[in-house]
mmCIF file of N, CA and C in Angstrom:
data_model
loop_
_atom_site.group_PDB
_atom_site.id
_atom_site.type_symbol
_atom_site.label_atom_id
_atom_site.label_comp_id
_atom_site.label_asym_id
_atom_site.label_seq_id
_atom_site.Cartn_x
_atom_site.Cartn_y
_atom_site.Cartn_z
ATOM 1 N N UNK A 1 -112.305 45.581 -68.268
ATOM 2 C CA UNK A 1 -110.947 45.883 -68.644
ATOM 3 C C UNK A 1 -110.328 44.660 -69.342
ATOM 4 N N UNK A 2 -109.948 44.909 -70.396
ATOM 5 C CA UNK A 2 -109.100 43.470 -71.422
ATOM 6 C C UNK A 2 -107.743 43.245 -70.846
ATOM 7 N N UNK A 3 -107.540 42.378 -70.826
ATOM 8 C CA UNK A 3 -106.053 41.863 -70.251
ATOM 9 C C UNK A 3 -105.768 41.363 -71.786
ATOM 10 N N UNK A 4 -104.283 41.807 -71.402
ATOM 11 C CA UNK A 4 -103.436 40.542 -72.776
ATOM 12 C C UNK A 4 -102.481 39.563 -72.444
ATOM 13 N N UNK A 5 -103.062 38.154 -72.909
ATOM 14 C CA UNK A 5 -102.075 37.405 -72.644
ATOM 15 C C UNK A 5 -101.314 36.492 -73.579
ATOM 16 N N UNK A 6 -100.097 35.796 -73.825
ATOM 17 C CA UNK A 6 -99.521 35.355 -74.246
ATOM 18 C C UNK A 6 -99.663 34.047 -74.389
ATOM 19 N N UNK A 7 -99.521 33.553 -75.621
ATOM 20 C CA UNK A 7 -99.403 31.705 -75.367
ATOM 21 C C UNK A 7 -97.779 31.341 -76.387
ATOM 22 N N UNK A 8 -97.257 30.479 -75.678
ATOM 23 C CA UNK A 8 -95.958 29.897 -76.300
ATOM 24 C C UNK A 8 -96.392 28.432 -76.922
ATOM 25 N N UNK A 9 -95.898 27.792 -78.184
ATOM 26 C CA UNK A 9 -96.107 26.541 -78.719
ATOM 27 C C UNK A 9 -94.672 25.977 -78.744
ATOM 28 N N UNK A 10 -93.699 26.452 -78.142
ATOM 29 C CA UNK A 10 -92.453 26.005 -78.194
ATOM 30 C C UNK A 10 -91.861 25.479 -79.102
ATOM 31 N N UNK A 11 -92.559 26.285 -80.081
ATOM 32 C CA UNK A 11 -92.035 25.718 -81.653
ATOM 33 C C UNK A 11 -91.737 26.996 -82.240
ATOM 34 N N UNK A 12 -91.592 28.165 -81.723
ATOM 35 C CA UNK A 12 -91.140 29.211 -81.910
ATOM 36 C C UNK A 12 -92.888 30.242 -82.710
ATOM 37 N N UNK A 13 -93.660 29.597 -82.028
ATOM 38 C CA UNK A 13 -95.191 30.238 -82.431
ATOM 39 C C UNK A 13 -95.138 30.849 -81.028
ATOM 40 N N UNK A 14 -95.107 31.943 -80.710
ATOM 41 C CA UNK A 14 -95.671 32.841 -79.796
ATOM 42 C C UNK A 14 -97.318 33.973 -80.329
ATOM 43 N N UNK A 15 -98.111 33.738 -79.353
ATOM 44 C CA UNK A 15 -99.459 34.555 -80.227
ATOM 45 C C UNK A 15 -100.084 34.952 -78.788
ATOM 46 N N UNK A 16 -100.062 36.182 -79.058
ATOM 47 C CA UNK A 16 -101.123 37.317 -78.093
ATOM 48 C C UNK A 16 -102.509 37.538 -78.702
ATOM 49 N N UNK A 17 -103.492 37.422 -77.486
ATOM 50 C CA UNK A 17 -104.541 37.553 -77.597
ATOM 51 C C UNK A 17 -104.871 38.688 -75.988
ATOM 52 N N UNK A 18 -106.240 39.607 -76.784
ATOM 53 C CA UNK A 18 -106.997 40.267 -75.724
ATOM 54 C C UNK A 18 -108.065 39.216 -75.209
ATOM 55 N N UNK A 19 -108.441 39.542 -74.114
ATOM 56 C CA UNK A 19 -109.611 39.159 -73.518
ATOM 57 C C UNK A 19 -109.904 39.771 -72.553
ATOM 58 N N UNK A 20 -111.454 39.405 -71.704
ATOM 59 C CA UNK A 20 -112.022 39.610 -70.841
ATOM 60 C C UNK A 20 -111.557 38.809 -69.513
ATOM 61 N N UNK A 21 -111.144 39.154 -68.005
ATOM 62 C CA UNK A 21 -110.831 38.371 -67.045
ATOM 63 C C UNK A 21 -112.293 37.259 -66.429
ATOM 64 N N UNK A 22 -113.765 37.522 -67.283
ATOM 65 C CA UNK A 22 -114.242 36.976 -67.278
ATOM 66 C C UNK A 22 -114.954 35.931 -68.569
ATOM 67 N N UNK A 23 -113.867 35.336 -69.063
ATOM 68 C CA UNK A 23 -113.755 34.855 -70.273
ATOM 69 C C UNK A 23 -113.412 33.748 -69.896
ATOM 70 N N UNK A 24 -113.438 32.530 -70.262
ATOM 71 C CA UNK A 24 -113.437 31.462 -69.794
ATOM 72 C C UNK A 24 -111.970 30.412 -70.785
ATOM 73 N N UNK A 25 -111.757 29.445 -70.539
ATOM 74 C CA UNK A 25 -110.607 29.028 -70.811
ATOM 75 C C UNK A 25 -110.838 28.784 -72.054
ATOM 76 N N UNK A 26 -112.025 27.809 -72.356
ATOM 77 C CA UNK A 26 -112.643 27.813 -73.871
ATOM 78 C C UNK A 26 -112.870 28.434 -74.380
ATOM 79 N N UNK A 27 -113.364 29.500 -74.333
ATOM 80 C CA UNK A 27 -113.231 30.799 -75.128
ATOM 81 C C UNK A 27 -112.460 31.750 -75.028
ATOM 82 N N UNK A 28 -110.557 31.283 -74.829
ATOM 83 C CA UNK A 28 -109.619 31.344 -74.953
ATOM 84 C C UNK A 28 -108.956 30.739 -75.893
ATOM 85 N N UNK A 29 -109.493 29.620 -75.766
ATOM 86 C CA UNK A 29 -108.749 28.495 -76.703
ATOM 87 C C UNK A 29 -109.637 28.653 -78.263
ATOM 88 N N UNK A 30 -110.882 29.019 -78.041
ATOM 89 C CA UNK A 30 -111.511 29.558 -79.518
ATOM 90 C C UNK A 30 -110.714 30.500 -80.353
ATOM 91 N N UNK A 31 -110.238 31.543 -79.596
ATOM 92 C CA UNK A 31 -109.721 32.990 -80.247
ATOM 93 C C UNK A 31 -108.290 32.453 -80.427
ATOM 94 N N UNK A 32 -107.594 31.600 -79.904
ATOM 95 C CA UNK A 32 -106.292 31.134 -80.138
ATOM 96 C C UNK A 32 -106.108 30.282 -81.292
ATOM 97 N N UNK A 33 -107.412 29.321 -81.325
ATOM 98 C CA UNK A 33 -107.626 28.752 -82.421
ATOM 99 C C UNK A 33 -107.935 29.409 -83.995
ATOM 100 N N UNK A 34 -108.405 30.056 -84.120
ATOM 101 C CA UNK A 34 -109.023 30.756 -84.788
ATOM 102 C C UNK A 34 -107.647 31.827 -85.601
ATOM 103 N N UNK A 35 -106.764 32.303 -84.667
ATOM 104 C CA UNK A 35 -105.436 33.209 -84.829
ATOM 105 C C UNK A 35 -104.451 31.923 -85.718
ATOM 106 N N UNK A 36 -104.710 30.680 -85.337
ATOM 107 C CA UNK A 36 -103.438 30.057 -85.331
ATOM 108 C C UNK A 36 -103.953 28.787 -86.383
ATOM 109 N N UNK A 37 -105.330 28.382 -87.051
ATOM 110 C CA UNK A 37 -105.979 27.587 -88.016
ATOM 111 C C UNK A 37 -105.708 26.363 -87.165
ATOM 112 N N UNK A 38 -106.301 26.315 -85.933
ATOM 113 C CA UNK A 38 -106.398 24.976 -85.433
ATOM 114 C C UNK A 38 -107.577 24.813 -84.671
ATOM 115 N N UNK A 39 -108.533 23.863 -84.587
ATOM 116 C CA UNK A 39 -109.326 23.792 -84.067
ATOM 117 C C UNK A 39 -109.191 23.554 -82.592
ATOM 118 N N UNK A 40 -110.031 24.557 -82.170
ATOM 119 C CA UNK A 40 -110.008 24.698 -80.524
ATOM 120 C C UNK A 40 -109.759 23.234 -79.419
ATOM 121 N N UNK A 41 -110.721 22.650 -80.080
ATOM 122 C CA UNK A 41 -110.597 21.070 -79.192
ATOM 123 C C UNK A 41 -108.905 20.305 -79.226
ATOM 124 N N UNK A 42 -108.447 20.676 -79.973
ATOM 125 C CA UNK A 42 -107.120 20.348 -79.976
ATOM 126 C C UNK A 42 -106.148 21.004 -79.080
ATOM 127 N N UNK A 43 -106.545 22.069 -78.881
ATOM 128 C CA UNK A 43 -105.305 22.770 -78.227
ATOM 129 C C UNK A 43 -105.386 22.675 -76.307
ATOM 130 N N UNK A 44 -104.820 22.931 -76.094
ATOM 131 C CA UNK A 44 -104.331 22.606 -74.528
ATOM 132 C C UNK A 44 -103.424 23.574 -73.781
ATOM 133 N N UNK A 45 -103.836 24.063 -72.890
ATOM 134 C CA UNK A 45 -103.277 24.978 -71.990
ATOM 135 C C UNK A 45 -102.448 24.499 -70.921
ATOM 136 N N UNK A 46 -101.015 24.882 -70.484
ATOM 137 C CA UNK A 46 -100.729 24.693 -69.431
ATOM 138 C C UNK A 46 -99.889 25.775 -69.003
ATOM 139 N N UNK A 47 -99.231 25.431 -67.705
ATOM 140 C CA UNK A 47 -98.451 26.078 -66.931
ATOM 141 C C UNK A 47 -97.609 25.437 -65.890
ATOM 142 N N UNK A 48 -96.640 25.035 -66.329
ATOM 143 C CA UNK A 48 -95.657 24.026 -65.388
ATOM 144 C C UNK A 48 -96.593 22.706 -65.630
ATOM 145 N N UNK A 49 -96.929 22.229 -64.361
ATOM 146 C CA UNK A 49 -97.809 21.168 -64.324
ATOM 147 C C UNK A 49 -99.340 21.392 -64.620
ATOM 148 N N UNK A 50 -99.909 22.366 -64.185
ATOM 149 C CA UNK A 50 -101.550 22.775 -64.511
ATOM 150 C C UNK A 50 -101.472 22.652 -65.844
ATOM 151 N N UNK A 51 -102.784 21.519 -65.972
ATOM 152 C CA UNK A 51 -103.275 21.750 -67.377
ATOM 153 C C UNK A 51 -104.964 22.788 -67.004
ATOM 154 N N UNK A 52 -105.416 23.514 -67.621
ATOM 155 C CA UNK A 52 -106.313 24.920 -67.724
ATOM 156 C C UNK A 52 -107.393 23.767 -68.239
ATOM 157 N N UNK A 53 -108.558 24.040 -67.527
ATOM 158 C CA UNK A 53 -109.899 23.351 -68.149
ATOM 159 C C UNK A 53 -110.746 24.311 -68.806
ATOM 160 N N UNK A 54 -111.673 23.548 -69.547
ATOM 161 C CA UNK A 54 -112.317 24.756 -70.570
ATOM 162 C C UNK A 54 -113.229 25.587 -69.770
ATOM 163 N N UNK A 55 -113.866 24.991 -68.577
ATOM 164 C CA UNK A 55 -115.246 25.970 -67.926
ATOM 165 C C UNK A 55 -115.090 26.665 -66.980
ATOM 166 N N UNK A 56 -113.501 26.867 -66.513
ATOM 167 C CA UNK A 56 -113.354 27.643 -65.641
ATOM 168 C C UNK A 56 -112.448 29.294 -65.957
ATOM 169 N N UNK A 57 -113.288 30.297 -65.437
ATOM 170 C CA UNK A 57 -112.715 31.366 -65.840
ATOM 171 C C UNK A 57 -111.132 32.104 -65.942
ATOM 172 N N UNK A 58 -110.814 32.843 -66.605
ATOM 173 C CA UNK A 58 -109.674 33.435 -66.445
ATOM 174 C C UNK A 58 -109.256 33.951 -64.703
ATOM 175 N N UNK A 59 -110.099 34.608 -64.402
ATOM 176 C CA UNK A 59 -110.447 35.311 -63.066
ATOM 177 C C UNK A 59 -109.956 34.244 -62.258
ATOM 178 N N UNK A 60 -110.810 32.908 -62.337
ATOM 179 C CA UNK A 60 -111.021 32.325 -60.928
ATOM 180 C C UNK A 60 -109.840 31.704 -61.194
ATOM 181 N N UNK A 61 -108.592 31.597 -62.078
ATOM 182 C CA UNK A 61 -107.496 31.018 -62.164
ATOM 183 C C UNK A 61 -106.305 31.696 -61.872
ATOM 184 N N UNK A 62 -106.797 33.134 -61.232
ATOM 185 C CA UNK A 62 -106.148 34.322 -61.544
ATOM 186 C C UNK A 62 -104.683 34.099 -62.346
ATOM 187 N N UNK A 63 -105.210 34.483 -63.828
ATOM 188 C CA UNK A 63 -104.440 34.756 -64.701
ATOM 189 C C UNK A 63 -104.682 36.595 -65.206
ATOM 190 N N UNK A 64 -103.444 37.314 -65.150
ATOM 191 C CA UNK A 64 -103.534 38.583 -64.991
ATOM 192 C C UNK A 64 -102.959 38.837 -66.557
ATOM 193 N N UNK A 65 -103.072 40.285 -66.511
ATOM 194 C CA UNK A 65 -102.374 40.809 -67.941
ATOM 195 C C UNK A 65 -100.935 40.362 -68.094
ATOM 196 N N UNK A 66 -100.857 39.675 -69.410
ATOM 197 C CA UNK A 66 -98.905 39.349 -69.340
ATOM 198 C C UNK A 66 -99.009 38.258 -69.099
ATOM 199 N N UNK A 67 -99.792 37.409 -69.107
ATOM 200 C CA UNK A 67 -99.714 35.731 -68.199
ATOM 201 C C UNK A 67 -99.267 35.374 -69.614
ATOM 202 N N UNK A 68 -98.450 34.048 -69.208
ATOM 203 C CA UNK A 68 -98.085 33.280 -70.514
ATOM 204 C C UNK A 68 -98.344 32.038 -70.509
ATOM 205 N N UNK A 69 -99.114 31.372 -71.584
ATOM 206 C CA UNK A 69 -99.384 29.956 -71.509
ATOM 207 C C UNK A 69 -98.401 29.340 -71.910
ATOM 208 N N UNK A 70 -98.456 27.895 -72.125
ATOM 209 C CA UNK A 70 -97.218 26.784 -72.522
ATOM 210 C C UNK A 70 -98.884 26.325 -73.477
ATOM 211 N N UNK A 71 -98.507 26.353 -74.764
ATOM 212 C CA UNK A 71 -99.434 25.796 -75.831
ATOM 213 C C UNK A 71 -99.082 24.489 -76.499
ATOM 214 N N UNK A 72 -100.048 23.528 -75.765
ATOM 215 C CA UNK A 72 -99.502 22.023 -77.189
ATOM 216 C C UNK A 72 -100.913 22.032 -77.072
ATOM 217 N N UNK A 73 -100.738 20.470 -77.952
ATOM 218 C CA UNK A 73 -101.659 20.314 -79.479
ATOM 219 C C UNK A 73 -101.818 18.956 -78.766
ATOM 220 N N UNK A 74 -103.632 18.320 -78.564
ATOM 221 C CA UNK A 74 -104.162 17.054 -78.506
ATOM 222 C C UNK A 74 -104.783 16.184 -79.519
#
């Protein structure tokens, strides 16, 4: 089942992407990259204080349909 989730760049870039809940953070940040002409290694996930690492899954972070990231740039 694809979940959709949201990422914010607080620069007024909001971008939805589908995925798999067994999809991993990096290959989150690929398809975000890819939507938005930035290379993946640059970009950075968070949420309040959590910053999101690349090898751990959507699932095991439980991030559900509708989740919204906080998107900056490394």
């Amino acid at each position: 089942m694809m979940i959709e989730i949201q990422a914010n760049d607080r620069l007024g870039k909001k971008i939805r992407v589908k995925c798999l809940p067994t999809d991993t953070i990096g290959d989150l940040k690929k398809v975000l990259g890819a939507q938005i002409g930035t290379p993946y290694e640059k970009i950075i996930l968070r949420k309040g204080h959590q910053i999101y690492k690349d090898h751990i899954t959507l699932d095991d972070y439980e991030v559900h349909d509708g989740f919204n990231f906080e998107l900056y740039y490394g």
